[in-house]
mmCIF file of C-alpha atoms and ligand atoms in Angstrom:
data_model
loop_
_atom_site.group_PDB
_atom_site.id
_atom_site.type_symbol
_atom_site.label_atom_id
_atom_site.label_comp_id
_atom_site.label_asym_id
_atom_site.label_seq_id
_atom_site.Cartn_x
_atom_site.Cartn_y
_atom_site.Cartn_z
ATOM 1 C CA UNK A 565 -24.049 -3.683 -0.861
ATOM 2 C CA UNK A 566 -21.019 -4.975 -2.807
ATOM 3 C CA UNK A 567 -18.734 -7.345 -1.046
ATOM 4 C CA UNK A 568 -15.544 -5.706 0.156
ATOM 5 C CA UNK A 569 -12.381 -6.961 -1.611
ATOM 6 C CA UNK A 570 -10.510 -6.556 1.700
ATOM 7 C CA UNK A 571 -11.917 -6.760 4.983
ATOM 8 C CA UNK A 572 -10.086 -6.368 8.383
ATOM 9 C CA UNK A 573 -11.961 -6.946 11.304
ATOM 10 C CA UNK A 574 -11.309 -6.288 15.026
ATOM 11 C CA UNK A 575 -7.823 -6.273 14.405
ATOM 12 C CA UNK A 576 -5.920 -6.034 17.866
ATOM 13 C CA UNK A 577 -1.817 -5.804 18.401
ATOM 14 C CA UNK A 578 -0.160 -4.971 21.381
ATOM 15 C CA UNK A 579 3.880 -4.492 21.769
ATOM 16 C CA UNK A 580 4.224 -4.897 25.460
ATOM 17 C CA UNK A 581 1.869 -2.378 27.458
ATOM 18 C CA UNK A 582 1.234 -0.528 24.112
ATOM 19 C CA UNK A 583 -1.847 -1.479 22.017
ATOM 20 C CA UNK A 584 -0.822 -0.204 18.641
ATOM 21 C CA UNK A 585 -4.078 -1.488 17.223
ATOM 22 C CA UNK A 586 -7.213 -1.851 19.103
ATOM 23 C CA UNK A 587 -10.056 -3.505 17.575
ATOM 24 C CA UNK A 588 -9.562 -1.939 14.185
ATOM 25 C CA UNK A 589 -12.092 -2.658 11.360
ATOM 26 C CA UNK A 590 -11.687 -1.250 8.022
ATOM 27 C CA UNK A 591 -12.709 -2.464 4.658
ATOM 28 C CA UNK A 592 -12.112 -1.741 0.844
ATOM 29 C CA UNK A 593 -14.794 -1.991 -1.839
ATOM 30 C CA UNK A 594 -14.321 -2.387 -5.694
ATOM 31 C CA UNK A 595 -13.209 0.735 -7.385
ATOM 32 C CA UNK A 596 -12.580 3.003 -4.392
ATOM 33 C CA UNK A 597 -9.706 4.530 -2.602
ATOM 34 C CA UNK A 598 -10.081 4.369 1.200
ATOM 35 C CA UNK A 599 -7.494 6.446 3.058
ATOM 36 C CA UNK A 600 -6.358 5.869 6.584
ATOM 37 C CA UNK A 601 -5.260 8.978 8.233
ATOM 38 C CA UNK A 602 -3.819 9.760 11.721
ATOM 39 C CA UNK A 603 -1.047 11.320 13.570
ATOM 40 C CA UNK A 604 2.549 9.792 13.906
ATOM 41 C CA UNK A 605 2.536 6.528 15.986
ATOM 42 C CA UNK A 606 -1.385 5.927 15.609
ATOM 43 C CA UNK A 607 -0.865 2.469 14.503
ATOM 44 C CA UNK A 608 -1.237 3.029 10.547
ATOM 45 C CA UNK A 609 1.876 0.803 9.775
ATOM 46 C CA UNK A 610 1.021 -1.644 12.275
ATOM 47 C CA UNK A 611 -2.440 -2.060 10.498
ATOM 48 C CA UNK A 612 -1.212 -2.258 7.327
ATOM 49 C CA UNK A 613 1.593 -4.964 8.221
ATOM 50 C CA UNK A 614 -1.233 -7.223 9.464
ATOM 51 C CA UNK A 615 -3.363 -6.895 6.543
ATOM 52 C CA UNK A 616 -0.363 -7.632 4.415
ATOM 53 C CA UNK A 617 0.522 -10.468 6.835
ATOM 54 C CA UNK A 618 4.044 -9.175 7.843
ATOM 55 C CA UNK A 619 2.725 -9.102 11.620
ATOM 56 C CA UNK A 620 0.565 -11.677 12.990
ATOM 57 C CA UNK A 621 -2.566 -9.846 15.216
ATOM 58 C CA UNK A 622 -3.216 -10.815 18.643
ATOM 59 C CA UNK A 623 -6.772 -11.233 17.630
ATOM 60 C CA UNK A 624 -9.023 -10.195 14.621
ATOM 61 C CA UNK A 625 -9.310 -11.481 11.138
ATOM 62 C CA UNK A 626 -8.387 -10.420 7.701
ATOM 63 C CA UNK A 627 -10.645 -11.342 4.540
ATOM 64 C CA UNK A 628 -9.282 -10.966 0.880
ATOM 65 C CA UNK A 629 -11.303 -11.995 -2.305
ATOM 66 C CA UNK A 630 -13.675 -13.684 0.189
ATOM 67 C CA UNK A 631 -11.150 -15.804 1.824
ATOM 68 C CA UNK A 632 -9.920 -15.855 5.486
ATOM 69 C CA UNK A 633 -6.435 -15.024 5.058
ATOM 70 C CA UNK A 634 -5.378 -14.156 8.662
ATOM 71 C CA UNK A 635 -3.036 -16.918 8.976
ATOM 72 C CA UNK A 636 -1.546 -16.564 5.367
ATOM 73 C CA UNK A 637 1.922 -15.426 4.694
ATOM 74 C CA UNK A 638 2.849 -12.058 2.902
ATOM 75 C CA UNK A 639 3.995 -14.205 -0.168
ATOM 76 C CA UNK A 640 0.526 -16.170 -0.345
ATOM 77 C CA UNK A 641 -1.540 -12.950 0.138
ATOM 78 C CA UNK A 642 0.807 -11.321 -2.653
ATOM 79 C CA UNK A 643 0.160 -14.240 -5.067
ATOM 80 C CA UNK A 644 -3.509 -13.701 -4.418
ATOM 81 C CA UNK A 645 -3.035 -10.115 -5.945
ATOM 82 C CA UNK A 646 -2.521 -8.081 -2.788
ATOM 83 C CA UNK A 647 -0.140 -5.270 -4.128
ATOM 84 C CA UNK A 648 1.866 -3.458 -1.453
ATOM 85 C CA UNK A 649 4.251 -0.329 -1.499
ATOM 86 C CA UNK A 650 6.144 0.352 1.907
ATOM 87 C CA UNK A 651 6.642 3.251 4.206
ATOM 88 C CA UNK A 652 10.505 2.247 4.068
ATOM 89 C CA UNK A 653 11.615 1.312 0.624
ATOM 90 C CA UNK A 654 12.087 -2.399 0.183
ATOM 91 C CA UNK A 655 13.695 -2.074 -3.244
ATOM 92 C CA UNK A 656 17.141 -3.642 -3.924
ATOM 93 C CA UNK A 657 19.280 -0.738 -4.170
ATOM 94 C CA UNK A 658 22.151 -2.322 -6.078
ATOM 95 C CA UNK A 659 19.876 -3.918 -8.825
ATOM 96 C CA UNK A 660 18.441 -2.364 -11.871
ATOM 97 C CA UNK A 661 15.320 -0.988 -12.272
ATOM 98 C CA UNK A 662 14.180 -3.714 -14.384
ATOM 99 C CA UNK A 663 15.475 -6.197 -12.064
ATOM 100 C CA UNK A 664 13.445 -4.689 -9.226
ATOM 101 C CA UNK A 665 10.433 -4.945 -11.240
ATOM 102 C CA UNK A 666 11.009 -8.615 -12.309
ATOM 103 C CA UNK A 667 11.344 -9.389 -8.595
ATOM 104 C CA UNK A 668 8.068 -8.034 -8.073
ATOM 105 C CA UNK A 669 6.868 -10.210 -10.980
ATOM 106 C CA UNK A 670 8.614 -13.092 -9.292
ATOM 107 C CA UNK A 671 6.364 -12.639 -6.185
ATOM 108 C CA UNK A 672 3.521 -13.986 -8.567
ATOM 109 C CA UNK A 673 5.313 -16.692 -10.099
ATOM 110 C CA UNK A 674 6.572 -18.015 -6.718
ATOM 111 C CA UNK A 675 10.279 -18.431 -8.153
ATOM 112 C CA UNK A 676 13.095 -17.336 -6.066
ATOM 113 C CA UNK A 677 15.434 -14.706 -7.019
ATOM 114 C CA UNK A 678 18.431 -16.664 -7.548
ATOM 115 C CA UNK A 679 16.820 -17.942 -10.533
ATOM 116 C CA UNK A 680 16.714 -14.666 -12.059
ATOM 117 C CA UNK A 681 18.698 -15.872 -15.301
ATOM 118 C CA UNK A 682 16.154 -18.003 -16.819
ATOM 119 C CA UNK A 683 13.404 -15.674 -15.705
ATOM 120 C CA UNK A 684 14.837 -12.741 -17.682
ATOM 121 C CA UNK A 685 14.324 -15.046 -20.743
ATOM 122 C CA UNK A 686 10.619 -15.583 -19.631
ATOM 123 C CA UNK A 687 8.839 -13.253 -21.895
ATOM 124 C CA UNK A 688 5.447 -13.151 -20.245
ATOM 125 C CA UNK A 689 7.363 -11.658 -16.919
ATOM 126 C CA UNK A 690 9.551 -9.664 -19.128
ATOM 127 C CA UNK A 691 6.376 -8.153 -20.800
ATOM 128 C CA UNK A 692 4.595 -7.479 -17.681
ATOM 129 C CA UNK A 693 7.763 -5.856 -15.873
ATOM 130 C CA UNK A 694 8.204 -3.769 -18.792
ATOM 131 C CA UNK A 695 4.532 -2.743 -19.276
ATOM 132 C CA UNK A 696 4.812 -1.732 -15.328
ATOM 133 C CA UNK A 697 7.482 0.433 -16.058
ATOM 134 C CA UNK A 698 5.810 2.015 -18.931
ATOM 135 C CA UNK A 699 2.796 2.724 -17.051
ATOM 136 C CA UNK A 700 4.851 4.457 -14.386
ATOM 137 C CA UNK A 701 7.186 6.484 -16.927
ATOM 138 C CA UNK A 702 10.310 4.374 -16.009
ATOM 139 C CA UNK A 703 11.108 2.787 -19.213
ATOM 140 C CA UNK A 704 14.122 4.926 -19.876
ATOM 141 C CA UNK A 705 15.582 3.873 -16.422
ATOM 142 C CA UNK A 706 15.122 0.151 -16.771
ATOM 143 C CA UNK A 707 18.930 -0.455 -17.104
ATOM 144 C CA UNK A 708 19.414 2.260 -14.364
ATOM 145 C CA UNK A 709 20.941 1.181 -10.840
ATOM 146 C CA UNK A 710 18.412 1.628 -8.231
ATOM 147 C CA UNK A 711 20.546 3.475 -6.018
ATOM 148 C CA UNK A 712 21.096 6.200 -8.811
ATOM 149 C CA UNK A 713 17.165 6.938 -9.154
ATOM 150 C CA UNK A 714 15.650 10.167 -7.399
ATOM 151 C CA UNK A 715 13.635 9.883 -4.432
ATOM 152 C CA UNK A 716 10.570 10.395 -6.574
ATOM 153 C CA UNK A 717 11.653 8.204 -9.016
ATOM 154 C CA UNK A 718 12.065 5.310 -6.425
ATOM 155 C CA UNK A 719 8.578 6.172 -5.275
ATOM 156 C CA UNK A 720 7.334 5.251 -8.907
ATOM 157 C CA UNK A 721 9.422 2.127 -9.117
ATOM 158 C CA UNK A 722 7.533 0.774 -5.963
ATOM 159 C CA UNK A 723 4.169 1.501 -7.570
ATOM 160 C CA UNK A 724 5.685 -0.276 -10.783
ATOM 161 C CA UNK A 725 6.675 -3.374 -8.397
ATOM 162 C CA UNK A 726 3.127 -3.608 -7.105
ATOM 163 C CA UNK A 727 1.746 -3.313 -10.475
ATOM 164 C CA UNK A 728 3.550 -6.658 -12.000
ATOM 165 C CA UNK A 729 1.609 -8.468 -9.371
ATOM 166 C CA UNK A 730 -1.654 -7.412 -11.515
ATOM 167 C CA UNK A 731 -3.327 -6.634 -8.070
ATOM 168 C CA UNK A 732 -6.730 -7.125 -6.917
ATOM 169 C CA UNK A 733 -6.321 -4.591 -4.367
ATOM 170 C CA UNK A 734 -3.444 -2.205 -3.691
ATOM 171 C CA UNK A 735 -2.026 -1.461 -0.023
ATOM 172 C CA UNK A 736 0.183 1.696 0.347
ATOM 173 C CA UNK A 737 1.882 3.137 3.247
ATOM 174 C CA UNK A 738 2.928 6.893 2.667
ATOM 175 C CA UNK A 739 3.562 6.599 -1.241
ATOM 176 C CA UNK A 740 3.809 10.573 -1.305
ATOM 177 C CA UNK A 741 6.260 10.681 1.654
ATOM 178 C CA UNK A 742 9.285 12.772 0.615
ATOM 179 C CA UNK A 743 7.947 13.518 -3.028
ATOM 180 C CA UNK A 744 7.548 17.468 -2.982
ATOM 181 C CA UNK A 745 4.253 19.342 -4.268
ATOM 182 C CA UNK A 746 5.239 18.356 -7.929
ATOM 183 C CA UNK A 747 5.780 14.636 -7.331
ATOM 184 C CA UNK A 748 2.850 14.305 -5.246
ATOM 185 C CA UNK A 749 0.582 15.773 -7.708
ATOM 186 C CA UNK A 750 1.699 13.400 -10.323
ATOM 187 C CA UNK A 751 1.314 10.507 -8.068
ATOM 188 C CA UNK A 752 -2.097 11.517 -7.061
ATOM 189 C CA UNK A 753 -2.915 11.546 -10.716
ATOM 190 C CA UNK A 754 -1.684 8.130 -11.284
ATOM 191 C CA UNK A 755 -3.346 6.609 -8.338
ATOM 192 C CA UNK A 756 -6.762 8.395 -9.487
ATOM 193 C CA UNK A 757 -6.251 6.247 -12.686
ATOM 194 C CA UNK A 758 -5.014 2.957 -10.852
ATOM 195 C CA UNK A 759 -8.209 2.920 -8.862
ATOM 196 C CA UNK A 760 -10.032 1.565 -11.945
ATOM 197 C CA UNK A 761 -7.872 -1.318 -12.010
ATOM 198 C CA UNK A 762 -7.929 -2.249 -8.202
ATOM 199 C CA UNK A 763 -9.117 -0.550 -5.055
ATOM 200 C CA UNK A 764 -6.124 1.205 -2.919
ATOM 201 C CA UNK A 765 -6.236 1.394 0.861
ATOM 202 C CA UNK A 766 -4.018 4.364 1.244
ATOM 203 C CA UNK A 767 -2.070 5.471 4.232
ATOM 204 C CA UNK A 768 -1.091 8.989 3.737
ATOM 205 C CA UNK A 769 -0.462 12.281 5.563
ATOM 206 C CA UNK A 770 -0.423 14.395 2.487
ATOM 207 C CA UNK A 771 -3.778 15.778 3.136
ATOM 208 C CA UNK A 772 -4.294 17.571 -0.104
ATOM 209 C CA UNK A 773 -3.752 14.369 -1.772
ATOM 210 C CA UNK A 774 -6.036 12.509 0.530
ATOM 211 C CA UNK A 775 -9.151 15.109 0.097
ATOM 212 C CA UNK A 776 -8.433 14.825 -3.988
ATOM 213 C CA UNK A 777 -8.590 11.215 -3.784
ATOM 214 C CA UNK A 778 -10.298 9.473 -1.039
ATOM 215 C CA UNK A 779 -13.931 7.954 -1.289
ATOM 216 C CA UNK A 780 -13.866 7.379 2.251
ATOM 217 C CA UNK A 781 -11.497 8.473 4.976
ATOM 218 C CA UNK A 782 -10.815 6.388 8.248
ATOM 219 C CA UNK A 783 -9.087 8.455 11.187
ATOM 220 C CA UNK A 784 -6.812 6.352 13.418
ATOM 221 C CA UNK A 785 -5.819 7.803 16.672
ATOM 222 C CA UNK A 786 -3.933 5.591 19.301
ATOM 223 C CA UNK A 787 -4.629 2.531 17.654
ATOM 224 C CA UNK A 788 -8.463 2.979 17.196
ATOM 225 C CA UNK A 789 -10.710 4.260 14.449
ATOM 226 C CA UNK A 790 -12.538 7.223 15.566
ATOM 227 C CA UNK A 791 -14.201 8.095 12.517
ATOM 228 C CA UNK A 792 -15.148 6.666 8.899
ATOM 229 C CA UNK A 793 -16.870 8.777 6.427
ATOM 230 C CA UNK A 794 -16.598 10.753 3.146
ATOM 231 C CA UNK A 795 -14.043 13.788 2.612
ATOM 232 C CA UNK A 796 -16.973 16.300 3.555
ATOM 233 C CA UNK A 797 -18.080 14.104 6.707
ATOM 234 C CA UNK A 798 -14.567 13.803 7.825
ATOM 235 C CA UNK A 799 -13.719 17.603 7.397
ATOM 236 C CA UNK A 800 -16.567 18.521 9.313
ATOM 237 C CA UNK A 801 -16.127 16.206 12.087
ATOM 238 C CA UNK A 802 -15.277 18.048 15.260
ATOM 239 C CA UNK A 803 -13.492 15.109 17.051
ATOM 240 C CA UNK A 804 -11.178 14.602 13.826
ATOM 241 C CA UNK A 805 -10.442 18.228 13.714
ATOM 242 C CA UNK A 806 -9.234 18.344 17.337
ATOM 243 C CA UNK A 807 -7.416 14.966 17.208
ATOM 244 C CA UNK A 808 -5.835 15.328 13.575
ATOM 245 C CA UNK A 809 -6.291 18.379 11.510
ATOM 246 C CA UNK A 810 -4.990 20.371 14.300
ATOM 247 C CA UNK A 811 -7.420 22.837 15.324
ATOM 248 C CA UNK A 812 -8.102 23.653 18.902
ATOM 249 C CA UNK A 813 -11.329 22.935 20.777
HETATM 250 N N1 ATP B 715 7.952 -3.778 16.346
HETATM 251 C C1 ATP B 715 7.505 -2.688 17.363
HETATM 252 N N2 ATP B 715 7.849 -3.095 18.689
HETATM 253 C C2 ATP B 715 7.272 -2.123 19.442
HETATM 254 N N3 ATP B 715 6.681 -1.013 19.294
HETATM 255 C C3 ATP B 715 6.203 -0.889 18.071
HETATM 256 C C4 ATP B 715 6.530 -1.956 16.823
HETATM 257 N N4 ATP B 715 5.976 -1.330 15.779
HETATM 258 C C5 ATP B 715 5.538 -0.171 16.293
HETATM 259 N N5 ATP B 715 5.584 0.016 17.470
HETATM 260 C C6 ATP B 715 4.985 1.222 18.320
HETATM 261 O O1 ATP B 715 3.301 0.952 17.920
HETATM 262 C C7 ATP B 715 3.079 2.303 17.614
HETATM 263 C C8 ATP B 715 2.332 2.489 16.324
HETATM 264 O O2 ATP B 715 3.492 2.762 15.285
HETATM 265 P P1 ATP B 715 3.259 2.709 13.896
HETATM 266 O O3 ATP B 715 4.451 2.492 13.251
HETATM 267 O O4 ATP B 715 2.054 1.497 13.501
HETATM 268 O O5 ATP B 715 2.371 4.230 13.611
HETATM 269 P P2 ATP B 715 2.034 5.049 12.449
HETATM 270 O O6 ATP B 715 0.672 5.222 12.529
HETATM 271 O O7 ATP B 715 2.209 4.110 11.192
HETATM 272 O O8 ATP B 715 3.221 6.129 12.559
HETATM 273 P P3 ATP B 715 3.892 7.234 11.331
HETATM 274 O O9 ATP B 715 2.734 8.033 10.872
HETATM 275 O O10 ATP B 715 4.864 7.659 12.287
HETATM 276 O O11 ATP B 715 4.411 6.094 10.204
HETATM 277 C C9 ATP B 715 3.894 3.640 17.848
HETATM 278 O O12 ATP B 715 4.168 3.810 19.299
HETATM 279 C C10 ATP B 715 5.262 2.715 17.766
HETATM 280 O O13 ATP B 715 6.361 3.030 18.495
HETATM 281 MG MG1 MG B 716 3.684 4.450 9.504
#
């Protein structure tokens, strides 16, 4: 079997008495979309935060590109090529679309934001930023203030920011949230293309998107993975239907 690009093993994280993640193991293989689904409060974002380095696990490990990154910072992981989008937007609202994308590209170049001026003249970074905007259909909006974008455009911008890192893997926390049917459909098509570039670990409540995209699905309930399988396997799993898909026993 191919080596996973990203592998979480036995991740455990408690907040006081609450075990938000309990021995969670998930991995991401080349070329795949692996969806993580589960009810509100199941621990999905807590899992993502540990994988990206925003939260230190109590125990367990994270390997990325064959390297143990459990103790590495988010910045180091980003520079290694772990591209991420957030459940709650992390965009700088007062900055323009292009500035936000450049900020993303800087994550890789490792220079702080206050050196933006020389960076704006750095043609490699600018090219990378402009390519990311073109791919997400935001070229026309480059000079627009991020606060003036629609919700859907902001979601696209988050993907553009992640793209500037030229990621080896994507980790996305509810990218479809609040997009509406049309926006979700468009983003679904885009993620489908993106998987050829880098595999995607996708936390998502939009089941149409999940069933359309996922090669594998893991179901998280009360901090534990209760099932991992293909779309067909998960749809046919009684325990999953009861715990998450809202069916009565
Ligand atoms: N920093 C924190 N301090 C205390 N409790 C927290 C913290 N972060 C998360 N929790 C709790 O941990 C549990 C898991 O939260 P998490 O945000 O990971 O769930 P989720 O699956 O992402 O939910 P949603 O689908 O609503 O985004 C919840 O009960 C939440 O209240
Ligand atoms: Mg969440």
